[in-house]
Coordinates of C-alpha atoms in Angstrom, one line a residue:
Chain A
M1251 CA 106.0 155.3 75.2
Y1252 CA 105.1 152.1 73.4
R1253 CA 108.2 150.4 74.8
L1254 CA 107.3 151.5 78.3
K1255 CA 103.8 150.0 77.9
R1256 CA 105.3 146.7 76.8
Q1257 CA 107.6 146.6 79.7
F1258 CA 104.6 147.2 82.0
L1259 CA 103.0 144.1 80.6
A1260 CA 105.8 142.0 82.0
G1261 CA 105.1 143.4 85.4
P1262 CA 102.7 140.7 86.7
Y1263 CA 105.3 138.0 85.7
L1264 CA 108.1 139.9 87.4
L1265 CA 106.0 140.2 90.6
W1266 CA 105.3 136.5 90.4
I1267 CA 109.0 135.7 90.2
A1268 CA 109.9 138.1 93.0
G1269 CA 107.1 137.0 95.3
F1270 CA 107.0 133.3 94.7
I1271 CA 110.4 132.3 93.5
L1272 CA 113.1 134.8 94.6
L1273 CA 111.6 135.6 98.0
P1274 CA 111.1 132.0 99.1
L1275 CA 114.6 131.2 97.9
V1276 CA 116.0 134.0 100.0
F1277 CA 114.0 132.6 103.0
I1278 CA 115.4 129.1 102.3
L1279 CA 118.9 130.4 102.2
Y1280 CA 118.3 132.4 105.4
Y1281 CA 117.0 129.3 107.2
A1282 CA 119.7 127.1 105.8
F1283 CA 122.6 129.2 107.1
T1284 CA 121.3 130.1 110.5
A1285 CA 120.5 128.3 113.8
D1286 CA 119.3 130.1 116.9
G1287 CA 119.8 133.4 115.1
S1288 CA 123.5 133.0 114.3
F1289 CA 125.3 132.1 111.1
T1290 CA 126.2 128.4 110.7
F1291 CA 127.1 125.8 108.1
S1292 CA 125.9 123.0 110.3
Q1293 CA 122.5 122.7 108.6
V1294 CA 124.0 122.2 105.2
A1295 CA 126.8 120.0 106.6
A1296 CA 124.0 117.8 108.1
I1297 CA 123.9 116.0 104.7
A1298 CA 127.0 114.1 105.8
D1299 CA 124.9 112.4 108.5
P1300 CA 124.6 108.7 107.5
V1301 CA 120.8 108.9 107.4
H1302 CA 120.7 111.9 105.1
R1303 CA 123.5 110.7 103.0
K1304 CA 121.8 107.4 102.5
A1305 CA 118.6 109.2 101.4
L1306 CA 120.4 111.4 99.0
F1307 CA 122.3 108.4 97.4
L1308 CA 119.0 106.5 97.1
A1309 CA 117.4 109.5 95.4
L1310 CA 120.4 109.8 93.0
K1311 CA 120.2 106.0 92.3
L1312 CA 116.5 105.9 91.7
G1313 CA 116.6 109.1 89.6
F1314 CA 119.4 107.6 87.5
F1315 CA 117.5 104.4 86.8
C1316 CA 114.3 106.3 86.1
T1317 CA 116.1 108.5 83.6
L1318 CA 117.9 105.6 82.0
V1319 CA 114.6 103.6 81.5
C1320 CA 112.8 106.6 80.2
L1321 CA 115.6 107.2 77.6
L1322 CA 115.7 103.6 76.6
L1323 CA 111.9 103.6 76.1
A1324 CA 111.6 107.0 74.5
Y1325 CA 114.4 107.0 72.0
P1326 CA 113.4 103.9 70.0
L1327 CA 109.8 105.1 70.2
C1328 CA 110.6 108.5 68.7
L1329 CA 112.7 106.8 66.0
I1330 CA 109.8 104.7 65.0
L1331 CA 107.4 107.6 65.1
S1332 CA 109.5 110.0 63.1
R1333 CA 111.1 107.5 60.6
F1334 CA 108.2 105.4 59.5
H1335 CA 105.3 107.1 58.1
F1336 CA 102.0 105.6 58.8
R1337 CA 98.5 106.8 59.0
H1338 CA 97.3 108.6 62.2
Q1339 CA 100.9 109.2 63.2
S1340 CA 100.1 112.4 65.1
F1341 CA 97.4 110.5 66.9
V1342 CA 100.0 108.1 68.3
V1343 CA 102.0 111.0 69.6
F1344 CA 98.8 112.4 71.0
L1345 CA 98.2 109.1 72.8
F1346 CA 101.5 109.6 74.7
I1347 CA 100.5 113.0 75.9
L1348 CA 97.0 112.0 76.8
P1349 CA 97.9 110.6 80.3
M1350 CA 99.2 114.1 81.1
W1351 CA 95.6 115.4 81.0
M1352 CA 94.8 113.5 84.2
N1353 CA 96.2 114.5 87.5
F1354 CA 99.4 112.6 88.1
M1355 CA 98.5 111.9 91.8
L1356 CA 95.4 110.1 90.6
R1357 CA 97.3 108.0 88.2
I1358 CA 99.8 107.0 90.9
L1359 CA 97.0 106.1 93.3
A1360 CA 95.5 103.9 90.6
W1361 CA 98.9 102.1 90.3
R1362 CA 98.9 101.6 94.0
L1363 CA 95.6 99.7 93.7
L1364 CA 96.8 97.7 90.8
L1365 CA 100.1 96.7 92.4
S1366 CA 98.9 96.0 95.9
N1367 CA 99.0 92.5 97.5
S1368 CA 95.4 91.7 96.5
G1369 CA 95.4 93.9 93.5
L1370 CA 94.5 93.1 89.9
I1371 CA 98.1 92.2 88.8
N1372 CA 98.7 89.9 91.7
S1373 CA 95.3 88.3 91.2
L1374 CA 96.2 87.7 87.6
F1375 CA 99.6 86.2 88.6
E1376 CA 98.0 83.8 91.0
L1377 CA 95.4 82.8 88.3
I1378 CA 98.1 81.8 85.8
G1379 CA 100.2 80.1 88.4
I1380 CA 103.1 82.5 88.9
G1381 CA 102.0 83.0 92.5
H1382 CA 102.2 86.1 94.7
V1383 CA 104.9 88.6 93.8
K1384 CA 105.9 91.5 96.1
L1385 CA 105.2 94.5 93.8
L1386 CA 104.2 97.4 95.9
N1387 CA 106.3 99.3 98.4
T1388 CA 109.7 98.5 96.9
Q1389 CA 112.3 100.6 95.3
L1390 CA 111.3 99.0 92.0
S1391 CA 107.7 100.2 92.3
V1392 CA 108.9 103.7 93.0
V1393 CA 111.1 103.8 89.9
F1394 CA 108.1 102.3 88.0
G1395 CA 105.9 105.2 89.1
M1396 CA 108.5 107.8 88.3
V1397 CA 109.0 106.3 84.8
Y1398 CA 105.2 106.2 84.2
D1399 CA 104.8 109.8 85.3
F1400 CA 107.9 111.4 83.6
L1401 CA 108.1 109.5 80.3
P1402 CA 106.2 112.1 78.3
F1403 CA 108.8 114.7 79.4
M1404 CA 111.4 112.5 77.7
V1405 CA 109.4 111.7 74.6
L1406 CA 108.4 115.2 73.6
P1407 CA 111.8 116.9 73.4
I1408 CA 113.4 113.9 71.6
Y1409 CA 110.5 113.7 69.2
N1410 CA 110.6 117.4 68.4
S1411 CA 114.4 117.4 67.7
M1412 CA 114.0 114.3 65.6
A1413 CA 111.1 115.8 63.6
R1414 CA 113.4 118.8 62.8
I1415 CA 116.0 116.6 61.1
N1416 CA 116.1 117.4 57.4
K1417 CA 115.3 114.1 55.5
D1418 CA 117.9 115.1 52.8
V1419 CA 120.7 114.8 55.3
I1420 CA 119.8 111.2 56.0
E1421 CA 119.4 110.5 52.3
A1422 CA 122.8 112.1 51.6
A1423 CA 124.4 109.8 54.2
R1424 CA 122.8 106.8 52.6
D1425 CA 123.9 107.8 49.1
L1426 CA 127.4 108.0 50.5
G1427 CA 127.2 104.4 51.6
A1428 CA 126.3 104.6 55.3
N1429 CA 124.2 101.7 56.6
S1430 CA 121.4 102.2 59.1
A1431 CA 123.6 101.8 62.2
T1432 CA 126.1 104.4 60.9
V1433 CA 123.2 106.8 60.1
L1434 CA 121.9 106.4 63.6
I1435 CA 125.2 106.9 65.3
K1436 CA 126.8 109.5 63.1
I1437 CA 123.7 111.5 62.0
V1438 CA 120.6 111.0 64.0
I1439 CA 122.0 110.8 67.6
P1440 CA 124.3 113.9 67.2
L1441 CA 121.4 115.9 65.7
T1442 CA 119.0 115.0 68.5
L1443 CA 121.5 115.5 71.3
S1444 CA 119.8 118.7 72.4
G1445 CA 116.5 116.9 72.7
I1446 CA 118.1 114.0 74.6
I1447 CA 119.8 116.5 77.0
S1448 CA 116.5 118.4 77.6
G1449 CA 114.7 115.1 78.1
I1450 CA 117.3 113.9 80.6
I1451 CA 117.1 117.1 82.6
M1452 CA 113.3 117.2 82.6
V1453 CA 113.1 113.6 83.9
F1454 CA 116.1 113.5 86.2
V1455 CA 115.4 116.7 88.1
P1456 CA 111.8 115.9 89.2
A1457 CA 112.8 112.3 89.8
L1458 CA 115.7 113.4 92.1
T1459 CA 113.5 115.7 94.1
S1460 CA 110.3 113.7 94.2
F1461 CA 108.7 112.7 97.5
V1462 CA 105.1 112.1 96.7
I1463 CA 105.7 109.1 94.4
S1464 CA 108.0 107.5 96.9
D1465 CA 105.4 108.0 99.6
L1466 CA 102.5 106.6 97.7
L1467 CA 104.3 103.7 95.9
G1468 CA 106.9 103.1 98.6
G1469 CA 104.5 102.7 101.5
G1470 CA 106.7 104.9 103.7
K1471 CA 109.5 102.4 103.4
V1472 CA 111.5 104.2 100.7
L1473 CA 113.1 107.3 102.1
L1474 CA 114.4 109.7 99.5
I1475 CA 116.1 113.0 100.3
G1476 CA 112.8 114.7 99.3
N1477 CA 111.0 112.7 102.0
V1478 CA 113.5 113.7 104.6
I1479 CA 113.1 117.4 103.7
E1480 CA 109.3 117.1 103.7
Q1481 CA 109.5 115.4 107.1
E1482 CA 111.7 118.1 108.6
F1483 CA 109.2 120.8 107.5
M1484 CA 105.9 119.0 108.2
Q1485 CA 106.7 116.6 111.2
G1486 CA 109.9 117.6 112.8
M1487 CA 109.3 121.4 112.7
N1488 CA 113.0 121.9 111.9
W1489 CA 112.9 124.4 109.1
H1490 CA 116.6 125.1 109.4
L1491 CA 117.6 121.5 108.7
G1492 CA 114.9 121.2 106.0
S1493 CA 116.2 124.3 104.3
G1494 CA 119.9 123.2 104.7
L1495 CA 119.1 119.9 103.0
S1496 CA 117.1 121.7 100.3
V1497 CA 120.1 123.8 99.5
V1498 CA 122.3 120.7 99.1
L1499 CA 119.6 119.2 96.8
M1500 CA 119.5 122.4 94.8
I1501 CA 123.3 122.2 94.4
F1502 CA 123.0 118.7 93.0
V1503 CA 120.3 119.8 90.6
V1504 CA 122.3 122.8 89.3
V1505 CA 125.5 120.7 89.0
S1506 CA 123.8 118.0 87.0
M1507 CA 122.3 120.6 84.7
A1508 CA 125.6 122.3 84.3
L1509 CA 127.3 119.0 83.5
L1510 CA 124.8 118.2 80.9
N1511 CA 125.1 121.7 79.5
T1512 CA 128.7 121.1 78.6
F1513 CA 127.6 118.2 76.4
E1514 CA 125.0 120.4 74.9
K1515 CA 127.5 123.1 73.8
E1516 CA 129.2 120.5 71.6
G1517 CA 125.8 119.5 70.2
G1518 CA 124.6 122.9 69.2
S1519 CA 121.1 124.2 69.4
A1520 CA 119.2 125.6 72.4
A1521 CA 118.0 123.6 75.4
V1522 CA 114.6 123.7 77.0
W1523 CA 115.6 125.4 80.3
Chain B
M1299 CA 117.3 123.6 117.1
L1300 CA 115.0 126.5 116.6
K1301 CA 113.3 128.3 119.4
K1302 CA 109.6 127.6 119.2
A1303 CA 108.6 131.0 120.6
N1304 CA 110.3 132.8 117.8
L1305 CA 108.7 130.9 115.0
P1306 CA 105.2 132.2 114.8
A1307 CA 106.5 135.8 114.9
R1308 CA 109.0 135.1 112.2
L1309 CA 106.5 133.4 110.1
S1310 CA 103.9 136.1 110.3
L1311 CA 106.6 138.4 109.3
L1312 CA 107.3 136.2 106.3
S1313 CA 103.7 136.1 105.2
A1314 CA 103.2 139.8 105.9
A1315 CA 106.3 140.6 103.8
T1316 CA 105.0 138.5 100.9
A1317 CA 101.6 140.0 101.1
L1318 CA 102.8 143.5 101.5
C1319 CA 105.2 143.1 98.6
C1320 CA 102.5 141.8 96.3
F1321 CA 99.8 144.2 97.3
A1322 CA 102.0 147.3 97.3
A1323 CA 103.4 146.5 93.9
A1324 CA 100.1 145.4 92.3
C1325 CA 97.9 148.3 93.3
G1326 CA 100.4 150.9 94.2
Q1327 CA 99.0 151.1 97.8
T1328 CA 100.0 150.0 101.2
G1329 CA 98.6 146.8 102.5
N1330 CA 96.4 148.4 105.2
D1331 CA 93.2 148.6 103.3
S1332 CA 93.2 145.0 102.3
E1333 CA 93.8 143.9 105.9
T1334 CA 90.7 145.5 107.3
G1335 CA 88.8 144.2 104.3
A1336 CA 89.8 140.7 105.0
A1337 CA 88.8 140.9 108.6
S1338 CA 85.3 142.1 108.1
K1339 CA 84.7 139.5 105.4
E1340 CA 85.7 136.7 107.8
D1341 CA 83.5 138.0 110.6
N1342 CA 81.0 135.1 110.7
T1343 CA 83.2 132.3 109.6
L1344 CA 84.5 129.8 112.1
V1345 CA 87.7 128.1 111.0
V1346 CA 87.8 124.6 112.3
L1347 CA 91.0 122.5 112.3
N1348 CA 90.4 118.7 112.7
Y1349 CA 91.7 115.3 111.7
G1350 CA 90.6 114.1 108.3
K1351 CA 87.3 112.1 108.3
Y1352 CA 86.6 113.1 111.9
L1353 CA 83.4 115.2 111.7
D1354 CA 80.3 114.2 109.9
P1355 CA 79.7 116.7 107.0
S1356 CA 76.0 116.9 107.9
V1357 CA 76.9 118.1 111.4
I1358 CA 78.5 121.1 109.7
R1359 CA 75.5 121.7 107.6
M1360 CA 73.2 121.5 110.6
F1361 CA 75.3 123.9 112.6
E1362 CA 75.4 126.4 109.7
E1363 CA 71.6 126.3 109.2
E1364 CA 70.8 126.6 112.9
T1365 CA 73.2 129.4 113.9
G1366 CA 74.0 131.2 110.6
I1367 CA 77.6 130.8 111.4
D1368 CA 79.7 129.6 108.5
I1369 CA 82.3 126.8 109.0
K1370 CA 85.5 126.5 107.1
L1371 CA 87.0 123.1 107.8
E1372 CA 90.7 122.5 107.6
E1373 CA 92.0 119.0 107.9
Y1374 CA 95.3 117.3 108.8
E1375 CA 96.7 113.8 109.2
S1376 CA 99.0 113.7 112.2
P1377 CA 99.3 115.8 115.4
E1378 CA 102.8 116.9 114.3
E1379 CA 101.4 118.2 111.0
M1380 CA 98.7 120.0 112.9
Y1381 CA 101.3 121.6 115.1
T1382 CA 103.1 122.9 112.0
K1383 CA 99.9 124.2 110.5
F1384 CA 98.8 125.8 113.7
T1385 CA 102.0 127.5 114.6
S1386 CA 102.8 128.7 111.1
G1387 CA 100.2 131.4 111.6
S1388 CA 99.1 131.6 108.0
I1389 CA 95.5 130.8 109.0
R1390 CA 94.0 131.9 112.2
Y1391 CA 92.0 128.9 113.6
D1392 CA 89.1 129.3 115.9
V1393 CA 88.6 125.9 117.2
V1394 CA 90.9 122.9 117.0
C1395 CA 90.7 119.2 117.7
T1396 CA 93.8 117.2 118.4
S1397 CA 95.4 114.4 120.4
D1398 CA 96.1 114.5 124.2
Y1399 CA 99.8 115.1 124.2
M1400 CA 99.6 117.8 121.6
V1401 CA 96.9 119.6 123.7
E1402 CA 99.3 119.3 126.6
R1403 CA 102.1 120.8 124.5
L1404 CA 100.0 123.8 123.3
I1405 CA 98.7 124.4 126.8
S1406 CA 102.2 124.6 128.1
E1407 CA 103.1 127.0 125.3
G1408 CA 100.3 129.3 126.3
A1409 CA 98.5 129.0 123.0
V1410 CA 95.2 127.8 124.4
A1411 CA 92.3 129.9 125.7
E1412 CA 90.2 128.9 128.7
I1413 CA 86.8 127.6 127.8
D1414 CA 83.8 128.9 129.8
F1415 CA 81.8 125.7 130.3
S1416 CA 79.3 127.5 132.6
G1417 CA 77.5 128.8 129.5
F1418 CA 77.3 125.4 128.0
E1419 CA 73.8 123.8 127.8
Y1420 CA 75.0 120.2 127.0
Y1421 CA 78.4 119.9 128.7
E1422 CA 76.7 117.7 131.4
N1423 CA 76.2 115.0 128.7
L1424 CA 79.9 114.2 128.9
N1425 CA 81.2 111.3 131.0
P1426 CA 82.9 112.7 134.1
E1427 CA 85.2 109.7 134.1
I1428 CA 86.6 110.5 130.7
I1429 CA 87.0 114.2 131.7
R1430 CA 88.9 112.9 134.8
S1431 CA 91.2 110.8 132.6
A1432 CA 91.9 113.8 130.4
Q1433 CA 93.2 115.6 133.5
I1434 CA 96.6 114.0 132.7
Y1435 CA 97.1 116.7 130.1
D1436 CA 94.6 119.3 131.2
P1437 CA 94.7 119.1 135.1
E1438 CA 91.8 121.6 135.7
S1439 CA 89.7 120.6 132.7
K1440 CA 89.4 124.2 131.7
Y1441 CA 91.3 124.2 128.4
S1442 CA 89.9 121.3 126.5
M1443 CA 86.7 119.2 125.9
P1444 CA 87.0 115.5 125.2
Y1445 CA 85.6 114.5 121.8
F1446 CA 86.4 110.8 121.3
Y1447 CA 88.7 108.3 123.0
G1448 CA 90.0 104.8 122.4
T1449 CA 93.0 102.5 122.3
L1450 CA 95.8 101.4 120.0
G1451 CA 95.9 97.8 119.1
I1452 CA 96.0 95.2 116.4
L1453 CA 93.4 94.9 113.6
Y1454 CA 93.6 91.4 112.1
D1455 CA 91.9 89.2 109.5
T1456 CA 90.5 86.2 111.5
N1457 CA 90.9 83.9 108.5
L1458 CA 94.6 84.4 108.5
V1459 CA 95.6 85.1 112.1
P1460 CA 94.4 83.1 115.1
A1461 CA 92.9 85.4 117.8
E1462 CA 95.2 84.0 120.6
A1463 CA 98.3 85.0 118.7
T1464 CA 97.3 88.7 118.8
E1465 CA 97.3 88.7 122.6
S1466 CA 101.0 89.7 122.4
W1467 CA 102.6 92.4 120.3
S1468 CA 105.3 89.9 119.3
I1469 CA 102.9 88.7 116.5
L1470 CA 104.0 91.9 114.6
W1471 CA 107.5 90.4 114.4
D1472 CA 106.3 87.0 113.2
E1473 CA 108.0 86.2 109.9
T1474 CA 105.1 83.9 108.8
Y1475 CA 103.2 87.2 108.2
A1476 CA 106.0 88.8 106.1
D1477 CA 104.8 91.4 103.8
S1478 CA 101.3 91.5 105.3
I1479 CA 101.8 93.7 108.4
I1480 CA 101.0 97.4 108.3
M1481 CA 102.4 99.8 110.8
Q1482 CA 101.5 103.4 111.5
N1483 CA 103.3 106.2 109.6
S1484 CA 103.7 108.2 112.8
V1485 CA 106.5 108.1 115.3
R1486 CA 104.8 107.7 118.6
D1487 CA 102.3 105.0 117.6
T1488 CA 104.8 102.8 115.9
F1489 CA 107.1 102.9 118.9
V1490 CA 104.4 101.7 121.3
P1491 CA 104.6 97.9 120.4
A1492 CA 108.4 97.9 120.4
L1493 CA 108.6 99.7 123.8
R1494 CA 105.9 97.5 125.4
L1495 CA 107.5 94.3 124.1
L1496 CA 110.7 95.5 125.9
D1497 CA 108.6 96.3 128.9
Y1498 CA 109.5 100.0 128.8
D1499 CA 107.1 102.9 129.5
I1500 CA 105.6 104.3 126.3
N1501 CA 106.5 107.7 127.6
T1502 CA 110.1 106.9 128.2
E1503 CA 112.7 109.6 127.6
D1504 CA 115.6 107.2 128.3
Q1505 CA 117.9 107.3 125.3
G1506 CA 119.1 103.7 125.7
Q1507 CA 115.5 102.4 125.9
M1508 CA 114.5 104.4 122.8
E1509 CA 117.4 103.1 120.8
E1510 CA 116.6 99.5 121.8
A1511 CA 113.1 100.0 120.6
A1512 CA 114.3 101.5 117.4
A1513 CA 116.6 98.5 116.8
L1514 CA 113.6 96.3 117.3
L1515 CA 111.6 98.2 114.7
I1516 CA 114.5 98.1 112.2
E1517 CA 114.6 94.4 112.7
Q1518 CA 110.9 94.3 111.9
K1519 CA 111.0 96.6 108.8
P1520 CA 111.7 93.8 106.2
I1521 CA 108.4 92.1 107.0
V1522 CA 106.4 95.3 107.1
Y1523 CA 104.2 95.8 104.1
A1524 CA 103.9 99.5 104.5
Y1525 CA 103.7 102.4 107.0
Y1526 CA 100.3 104.1 106.4
V1527 CA 98.1 106.6 108.2
D1528 CA 94.5 107.1 107.2
E1529 CA 94.3 104.3 104.6
T1530 CA 95.4 101.5 107.1
A1531 CA 92.0 100.2 107.9
D1532 CA 90.9 100.2 104.2
E1533 CA 94.0 98.3 103.2
V1534 CA 93.3 95.5 105.7
A1535 CA 89.7 95.4 104.8
A1536 CA 90.7 95.1 101.1
G1537 CA 92.8 92.1 102.0
N1538 CA 96.2 93.7 101.3
A1539 CA 97.5 92.9 104.7
A1540 CA 96.7 90.3 107.4
M1541 CA 97.1 92.7 110.3
A1542 CA 97.8 96.3 111.2
L1543 CA 98.6 98.6 114.1
V1544 CA 95.5 100.8 114.3
Y1545 CA 93.5 103.0 116.6
S1546 CA 90.3 101.3 117.9
G1547 CA 88.0 103.6 116.0
E1548 CA 89.6 102.6 112.7
A1549 CA 89.2 99.0 113.7
A1550 CA 85.5 99.5 114.2
Y1551 CA 85.2 101.2 110.8
A1552 CA 87.1 98.3 109.1
A1553 CA 84.9 95.7 110.8
E1554 CA 81.9 97.4 109.1
L1555 CA 83.6 96.9 105.7
N1556 CA 84.7 93.4 106.3
E1557 CA 83.1 91.0 108.8
D1558 CA 86.2 88.8 109.1
L1559 CA 88.2 91.5 110.9
A1560 CA 88.7 91.7 114.6
Y1561 CA 90.6 93.9 117.1
T1562 CA 92.8 93.2 120.1
V1563 CA 94.7 95.2 122.6
P1564 CA 97.7 93.0 123.4
K1565 CA 98.3 92.1 127.0
E1566 CA 101.6 94.0 127.3
G1567 CA 99.5 97.1 127.3
S1568 CA 99.1 100.0 125.0
N1569 CA 98.2 103.7 124.6
L1570 CA 94.9 105.2 125.7
W1571 CA 94.2 108.3 123.6
I1572 CA 91.7 111.1 124.1
D1573 CA 91.1 113.6 121.3
S1574 CA 90.0 116.9 122.6
W1575 CA 88.8 120.3 121.3
F1576 CA 90.4 123.5 122.4
I1577 CA 90.1 127.2 121.4
P1578 CA 93.3 129.0 120.5
K1579 CA 94.1 132.1 122.4
N1580 CA 94.3 134.2 119.2
S1581 CA 90.9 133.2 118.0
A1582 CA 88.7 136.2 117.2
Q1583 CA 85.6 134.1 117.4
K1584 CA 85.7 132.7 120.9
E1585 CA 82.0 132.9 121.5
N1586 CA 81.0 131.2 118.2
A1587 CA 83.7 128.6 118.9
Q1588 CA 82.0 127.9 122.3
T1589 CA 78.6 127.7 120.6
F1590 CA 80.1 125.1 118.2
L1591 CA 81.6 123.0 121.1
D1592 CA 78.3 123.1 123.0
F1593 CA 76.5 122.1 119.8
L1594 CA 78.8 119.0 119.5
C1595 CA 77.8 117.9 123.0
R1596 CA 74.1 117.9 122.0
E1597 CA 72.8 114.3 122.0
D1598 CA 71.4 114.2 118.4
V1599 CA 74.5 115.9 117.0
A1600 CA 76.9 113.6 119.0
M1601 CA 74.9 110.6 117.8
V1602 CA 75.3 111.6 114.1
N1603 CA 78.9 112.1 114.7
F1604 CA 79.4 108.8 116.6
E1605 CA 77.8 106.9 113.8
Y1606 CA 80.2 108.6 111.4
V1607 CA 83.4 108.2 113.4
W1608 CA 82.7 104.9 115.4
Y1609 CA 85.2 105.9 118.2
G1610 CA 84.4 105.7 121.9
T1611 CA 82.3 108.7 122.7
P1612 CA 82.3 110.4 126.1
N1613 CA 78.7 111.5 125.6
L1614 CA 76.5 109.6 128.1
K1615 CA 73.3 110.5 126.4
V1616 CA 74.5 108.9 123.2
M1617 CA 75.6 105.8 125.1
E1618 CA 72.0 105.5 126.6
Q1619 CA 70.6 105.2 123.1
L1620 CA 73.0 102.5 122.0
D1621 CA 72.1 98.8 122.0
E1622 CA 74.0 96.4 124.2
E1623 CA 75.9 94.8 121.4
T1624 CA 77.5 98.1 120.5
L1625 CA 78.2 98.9 124.2
A1626 CA 79.8 95.5 124.7
D1627 CA 82.0 96.0 121.7
A1628 CA 85.5 96.3 123.2
T1629 CA 86.7 97.8 120.0
I1630 CA 84.6 100.9 120.6
F1631 CA 84.3 101.0 124.4
P1632 CA 87.4 99.4 126.0
T1633 CA 86.8 97.2 129.0
E1634 CA 88.0 98.2 132.5
E1635 CA 90.7 95.5 132.2
I1636 CA 92.1 97.0 128.9
L1637 CA 91.9 100.5 130.2
S1638 CA 93.9 99.6 133.3
N1639 CA 96.7 98.4 131.0
C1640 CA 96.8 101.6 128.9
V1641 CA 98.6 104.9 129.3
V1642 CA 97.9 108.3 127.8
F1643 CA 100.8 109.8 125.9
K1644 CA 102.8 112.5 127.7
Q1645 CA 104.4 115.4 125.8
F1646 CA 108.1 114.9 125.4
S1647 CA 110.8 117.5 125.9
Q1648 CA 112.2 119.0 122.7
D1649 CA 115.4 117.0 123.0
T1650 CA 113.5 113.8 123.2
T1651 CA 111.2 114.7 120.4
D1652 CA 114.2 115.4 118.2
R1653 CA 115.8 112.1 119.2
Y1654 CA 112.6 110.2 118.4
N1655 CA 112.4 112.0 115.0
Y1656 CA 116.0 111.0 114.2
L1657 CA 115.5 107.4 115.2
W1658 CA 112.4 107.5 113.0
K1659 CA 114.4 108.7 110.0
M1660 CA 116.9 106.0 110.7
L1661 CA 114.2 103.4 110.6
K1662 CA 112.8 104.7 107.4
S1663 CA 116.1 104.9 105.6
E1664 CA 117.0 101.3 106.4

């Protein structure tokens, strides 16, 4: 009886999954593999169209750079935060999570104002004699926005996995004659691998599929695969093509996760997803 | 390509299935009870679908106070987005405002109900000439009611761009203004300058002409600052760009923000647009919807709305109250000469629409 009650408590969640995750997925698959009521692969194969392929490659490229920059920023930061003990350490970690309290769209809109032609940063540049620089509506500004938005997703898992490392392990390595570089490469990085992998997935997947950031900071000039899909649904009224491209994008997400997962198995502990 | 007629049916099936699944499982009952409950609750609420920033909020309050009918306002950015919202069937709209060619499309699809203007108290306030112009998409003037009209042209900063230069669309391809030109993030509007420069009809369905225009736009893309929709006028007023392709109403709004801005309709000709209200066939509130449309024609209401939107109004009673300076402002009320050069958008066939959408994606992916 008690067990039955407990299972009943999971009911709302199961309903949620069925109604808002599984059912929409079924509809997407249905739309993706049909056209005019008959089965077809053409909607999925449409990814081979030069325009769609270009948008997918651009999304992969920007997603890759965004993830790389996030990793290069987050890892040293986490090392500093976990290695060196100073006062108010948890406050510094808190500072990195603080921006997440504000709606991410608002933060991106704020960056649009700052980066625009007559924005604060360009005014400053002109004041100190650098002159006008084209900042907004470029691929760089889109990557910048992605990094700004997704950095906390890289910091948190890495910081958590680093905080879990037993200090004795590092001391033992030092006692056995390892210098700082060796400790980092042979001890710290392997032990934080699960955090790194989680971080990469949590940054790469939303970066790959984003369309709002590229719209707001790209000025409609940077077309990612997410934008193509959005346009097919909202403007072109072609749900079949939109679904077909979504399926391709899902395949890319699943494959990238699976690839990273093989690394993870060598590393050990559980991933986030 | 999907058959349009199938879509609403299929979508309502989708939403019904989702709703049924949730309700049935959650309360262990069939969905019938909840359906009737929802209907009675919505009885006195008029669901209005309109462009963003296109109806003064105080007009809504006035209407609610005077008639006791509640208004639920839904907004959209582009006619294509409106079409998606409208046909998806997830919300049943009672009265909709949209652009000329989209009204034409929906009339041809049989989605629009006839409006009984004989019961209107203030319909006579509307300019018969504008109603006649609107007959391009509503030949018998029985499906739609003009709301605002205007042109498509160039909004520019007079400190940066000489007025004579804006007499031709070719200024938008001038490299001296690199990174300070804003185009519209909507297919049909952005194609207008390219098609007119090539001396083609803005309603062309000729594939070769479309591709030539697209090539011209691709050539232009490196010097374009951005493709924006609603924020275009604000961006020029803020000094982020020297000029932009905008609707005349936005130009008037921008000129209020920044005195140095001016507006021109280039000599090659452009688009005349008329936004109109219509009542969907499946509205359950047709009478309330007509009351609302009649209310919009009333001179005091139309005045409040005009001062909010600053587009050309077809309301003659409002025009009588305006000073000469406003009436002479070609940004708001285009001159005869400009009007003779402008053409209303015609609705394309599905094939042409698809082709334009593809060329648009190609331009964006460059």
